[in-house]
mmCIF file with all atom_site columns, C-alpha atoms in Angstrom:
data_model
loop_
_atom_site.group_PDB
_atom_site.id
_atom_site.type_symbol
_atom_site.label_atom_id
_atom_site.label_alt_id
_atom_site.label_comp_id
_atom_site.label_asym_id
_atom_site.label_entity_id
_atom_site.label_seq_id
_atom_site.pdbx_PDB_ins_code
_atom_site.Cartn_x
_atom_site.Cartn_y
_atom_site.Cartn_z
_atom_site.occupancy
_atom_site.B_iso_or_equiv
_atom_site.pdbx_formal_charge
_atom_site.auth_seq_id
_atom_site.auth_comp_id
_atom_site.auth_asym_id
_atom_site.auth_atom_id
_atom_site.pdbx_PDB_model_num
ATOM 1  C CA . UNK A 1 1  ? 0.215   0.149  0.061  1.00 60.00 ? 1  UNK A CA 1
ATOM 2  C CA . UNK A 1 2  ? 1.299   3.504  -0.818 1.00 88.00 ? 2  UNK A CA 1
ATOM 3  C CA . UNK A 1 3  ? 2.912   5.322  2.105  1.00 86.00 ? 3  UNK A CA 1
ATOM 4  C CA . UNK A 1 4  ? 0.396   8.498  1.833  1.00 90.00 ? 4  UNK A CA 1
ATOM 5  C CA . UNK A 1 5  ? -2.420  6.002  1.341  1.00 94.00 ? 5  UNK A CA 1
ATOM 6  C CA . UNK A 1 6  ? -1.863  4.439  4.231  1.00 95.00 ? 6  UNK A CA 1
ATOM 7  C CA . UNK A 1 7  ? -1.203  7.785  6.420  1.00 96.00 ? 7  UNK A CA 1
ATOM 8  C CA . UNK A 1 8  ? -4.622  8.991  5.156  1.00 97.00 ? 8  UNK A CA 1
ATOM 9  C CA . UNK A 1 9  ? -5.705  5.836  6.900  1.00 97.00 ? 9  UNK A CA 1
ATOM 10 C CA . UNK A 1 10 ? -4.739  6.079  10.156 1.00 97.00 ? 10 UNK A CA 1
ATOM 11 C CA . UNK A 1 11 ? -5.879  9.804  10.647 1.00 97.00 ? 11 UNK A CA 1
ATOM 12 C CA . UNK A 1 12 ? -9.129  8.479  9.959  1.00 97.00 ? 12 UNK A CA 1
ATOM 13 C CA . UNK A 1 13 ? -8.902  6.396  12.009 1.00 97.00 ? 13 UNK A CA 1
ATOM 14 C CA . UNK A 1 14 ? -7.589  8.099  14.848 1.00 96.00 ? 14 UNK A CA 1
ATOM 15 C CA . UNK A 1 15 ? -10.394 10.243 14.078 1.00 96.00 ? 15 UNK A CA 1
ATOM 16 C CA . UNK A 1 16 ? -12.773 8.298  14.554 1.00 95.00 ? 16 UNK A CA 1
ATOM 17 C CA . UNK A 1 17 ? -11.585 7.191  18.500 1.00 93.00 ? 17 UNK A CA 1
ATOM 18 C CA . UNK A 1 18 ? -10.872 11.265 19.412 1.00 94.00 ? 18 UNK A CA 1
ATOM 19 C CA . UNK A 1 19 ? -13.794 12.092 20.645 1.00 95.00 ? 19 UNK A CA 1
ATOM 20 C CA . UNK A 1 20 ? -13.976 10.054 23.218 1.00 92.00 ? 20 UNK A CA 1
ATOM 21 C CA . UNK A 1 21 ? -10.260 10.977 24.253 1.00 92.00 ? 21 UNK A CA 1
ATOM 22 C CA . UNK A 1 22 ? -11.698 14.478 24.616 1.00 94.00 ? 22 UNK A CA 1
ATOM 23 C CA . UNK A 1 23 ? -14.450 13.766 26.193 1.00 93.00 ? 23 UNK A CA 1
ATOM 24 C CA . UNK A 1 24 ? -11.906 12.770 29.668 1.00 89.00 ? 24 UNK A CA 1
ATOM 25 C CA . UNK A 1 25 ? -9.716  16.141 28.603 1.00 92.00 ? 25 UNK A CA 1
ATOM 26 C CA . UNK A 1 26 ? -6.852  14.896 26.626 1.00 91.00 ? 26 UNK A CA 1
ATOM 27 C CA . UNK A 1 27 ? -6.393  14.414 22.347 1.00 94.00 ? 27 UNK A CA 1
ATOM 28 C CA . UNK A 1 28 ? -3.952  12.017 20.134 1.00 94.00 ? 28 UNK A CA 1
ATOM 29 C CA . UNK A 1 29 ? -2.837  13.226 17.344 1.00 95.00 ? 29 UNK A CA 1
ATOM 30 C CA . UNK A 1 30 ? -0.551  11.255 14.365 1.00 96.00 ? 30 UNK A CA 1
ATOM 31 C CA . UNK A 1 31 ? 3.248   12.032 14.616 1.00 95.00 ? 31 UNK A CA 1
ATOM 32 C CA . UNK A 1 32 ? 4.866   9.881  11.914 1.00 96.00 ? 32 UNK A CA 1
ATOM 33 C CA . UNK A 1 33 ? 4.857   6.451  10.007 1.00 96.00 ? 33 UNK A CA 1
ATOM 34 C CA . UNK A 1 34 ? 7.817   4.442  10.132 1.00 95.00 ? 34 UNK A CA 1
ATOM 35 C CA . UNK A 1 35 ? 8.546   0.483  8.842  1.00 95.00 ? 35 UNK A CA 1
ATOM 36 C CA . UNK A 1 36 ? 4.841   0.347  9.355  1.00 96.00 ? 36 UNK A CA 1
ATOM 37 C CA . UNK A 1 37 ? 4.597   1.256  13.052 1.00 96.00 ? 37 UNK A CA 1
ATOM 38 C CA . UNK A 1 38 ? 2.640   4.737  13.786 1.00 97.00 ? 38 UNK A CA 1
ATOM 39 C CA . UNK A 1 39 ? 3.510   7.297  16.423 1.00 97.00 ? 39 UNK A CA 1
ATOM 40 C CA . UNK A 1 40 ? 0.793   8.788  17.688 1.00 96.00 ? 40 UNK A CA 1
ATOM 41 C CA . UNK A 1 41 ? 1.068   12.144 20.935 1.00 93.00 ? 41 UNK A CA 1
ATOM 42 C CA . UNK A 1 42 ? -0.849  13.098 23.476 1.00 90.00 ? 42 UNK A CA 1
ATOM 43 C CA . UNK A 1 43 ? -2.376  15.939 24.067 1.00 90.00 ? 43 UNK A CA 1
ATOM 44 C CA . UNK A 1 44 ? -3.745  17.751 27.556 1.00 86.00 ? 44 UNK A CA 1
ATOM 45 C CA . UNK A 1 45 ? -4.845  15.219 29.998 1.00 83.00 ? 45 UNK A CA 1
ATOM 46 C CA . UNK A 1 46 ? -3.758  12.569 28.616 1.00 84.00 ? 46 UNK A CA 1
ATOM 47 C CA . UNK A 1 47 ? -0.141  13.490 29.328 1.00 82.00 ? 47 UNK A CA 1
ATOM 48 C CA . UNK A 1 48 ? 0.380   12.327 32.452 1.00 82.00 ? 48 UNK A CA 1
ATOM 49 C CA . UNK A 1 49 ? -2.896  9.974  32.456 1.00 83.00 ? 49 UNK A CA 1
ATOM 50 C CA . UNK A 1 50 ? -2.259  6.353  34.969 1.00 84.00 ? 50 UNK A CA 1
ATOM 51 C CA . UNK A 1 51 ? -4.540  4.942  32.277 1.00 84.00 ? 51 UNK A CA 1
ATOM 52 C CA . UNK A 1 52 ? -2.590  6.239  29.162 1.00 86.00 ? 52 UNK A CA 1
ATOM 53 C CA . UNK A 1 53 ? -0.703  2.988  28.332 1.00 86.00 ? 53 UNK A CA 1
ATOM 54 C CA . UNK A 1 54 ? -4.239  1.166  28.396 1.00 87.00 ? 54 UNK A CA 1
ATOM 55 C CA . UNK A 1 55 ? -6.143  3.939  25.843 1.00 87.00 ? 55 UNK A CA 1
ATOM 56 C CA . UNK A 1 56 ? -2.671  3.422  23.905 1.00 88.00 ? 56 UNK A CA 1
ATOM 57 C CA . UNK A 1 57 ? -2.827  -0.506 23.112 1.00 90.00 ? 57 UNK A CA 1
ATOM 58 C CA . UNK A 1 58 ? -6.795  -1.252 23.487 1.00 90.00 ? 58 UNK A CA 1
ATOM 59 C CA . UNK A 1 59 ? -8.204  2.077  22.119 1.00 91.00 ? 59 UNK A CA 1
ATOM 60 C CA . UNK A 1 60 ? -6.022  3.963  19.361 1.00 95.00 ? 60 UNK A CA 1
ATOM 61 C CA . UNK A 1 61 ? -3.936  0.791  18.534 1.00 95.00 ? 61 UNK A CA 1
ATOM 62 C CA . UNK A 1 62 ? -6.869  -1.608 18.099 1.00 95.00 ? 62 UNK A CA 1
ATOM 63 C CA . UNK A 1 63 ? -8.137  0.841  16.225 1.00 96.00 ? 63 UNK A CA 1
ATOM 64 C CA . UNK A 1 64 ? -5.138  1.204  13.805 1.00 97.00 ? 64 UNK A CA 1
ATOM 65 C CA . UNK A 1 65 ? -4.898  -2.704 13.691 1.00 96.00 ? 65 UNK A CA 1
ATOM 66 C CA . UNK A 1 66 ? -8.170  -3.199 12.778 1.00 96.00 ? 66 UNK A CA 1
ATOM 67 C CA . UNK A 1 67 ? -8.336  -0.408 9.871  1.00 96.00 ? 67 UNK A CA 1
ATOM 68 C CA . UNK A 1 68 ? -5.436  -0.172 8.094  1.00 97.00 ? 68 UNK A CA 1
ATOM 69 C CA . UNK A 1 69 ? -3.091  -3.439 6.816  1.00 95.00 ? 69 UNK A CA 1
ATOM 70 C CA . UNK A 1 70 ? -0.027  -3.669 7.341  1.00 95.00 ? 70 UNK A CA 1
ATOM 71 C CA . UNK A 1 71 ? 0.718   -0.992 10.493 1.00 96.00 ? 71 UNK A CA 1
ATOM 72 C CA . UNK A 1 72 ? 2.778   -3.542 12.658 1.00 96.00 ? 72 UNK A CA 1
ATOM 73 C CA . UNK A 1 73 ? 2.364   -1.477 16.194 1.00 96.00 ? 73 UNK A CA 1
ATOM 74 C CA . UNK A 1 74 ? 0.847   1.731  17.471 1.00 96.00 ? 74 UNK A CA 1
ATOM 75 C CA . UNK A 1 75 ? 3.748   4.011  20.019 1.00 95.00 ? 75 UNK A CA 1
ATOM 76 C CA . UNK A 1 76 ? 4.198   7.003  21.875 1.00 92.00 ? 76 UNK A CA 1
ATOM 77 C CA . UNK A 1 77 ? 6.147   9.393  20.238 1.00 92.00 ? 77 UNK A CA 1
ATOM 78 C CA . UNK A 1 78 ? 8.404   10.363 23.028 1.00 81.00 ? 78 UNK A CA 1
ATOM 79 C CA . UNK A 1 79 ? 9.590   13.915 21.382 1.00 73.00 ? 79 UNK A CA 1
ATOM 80 C CA . UNK A 1 80 ? 8.294   16.909 22.558 1.00 58.00 ? 80 UNK A CA 1
ATOM 81 C CA . UNK A 1 81 ? 4.355   16.805 23.334 1.00 50.00 ? 81 UNK A CA 1
ATOM 82 C CA . UNK A 1 82 ? 3.200   19.985 21.861 1.00 52.00 ? 82 UNK A CA 1
ATOM 83 C CA . UNK A 1 83 ? 5.992   19.963 18.466 1.00 48.00 ? 83 UNK A CA 1
ATOM 84 C CA . UNK A 1 84 ? 3.602   19.699 14.935 1.00 47.00 ? 84 UNK A CA 1
ATOM 85 C CA . UNK A 1 85 ? 0.293   19.661 16.812 1.00 47.00 ? 85 UNK A CA 1
ATOM 86 C CA . UNK A 1 86 ? -2.104  18.382 14.408 1.00 45.00 ? 86 UNK A CA 1
#
């Protein structure tokens, strides 16, 4: 699959879960795609949240893996969380 198409599909999948995360005061955005691994940034209440790992793996990753062929994993981008926001 063409990388740009895959990135657009990832962004569409993230858009589906964002309202649920925003409802709790947080947010998530696409950062980059490298070697079929999606990197996301979290914002707001997600920063320092005790259940971030669960949200990342059982929420964000589950949706992306289900909807975008070829994605291996979703990881938190540990760089500056406000760099390149949206």
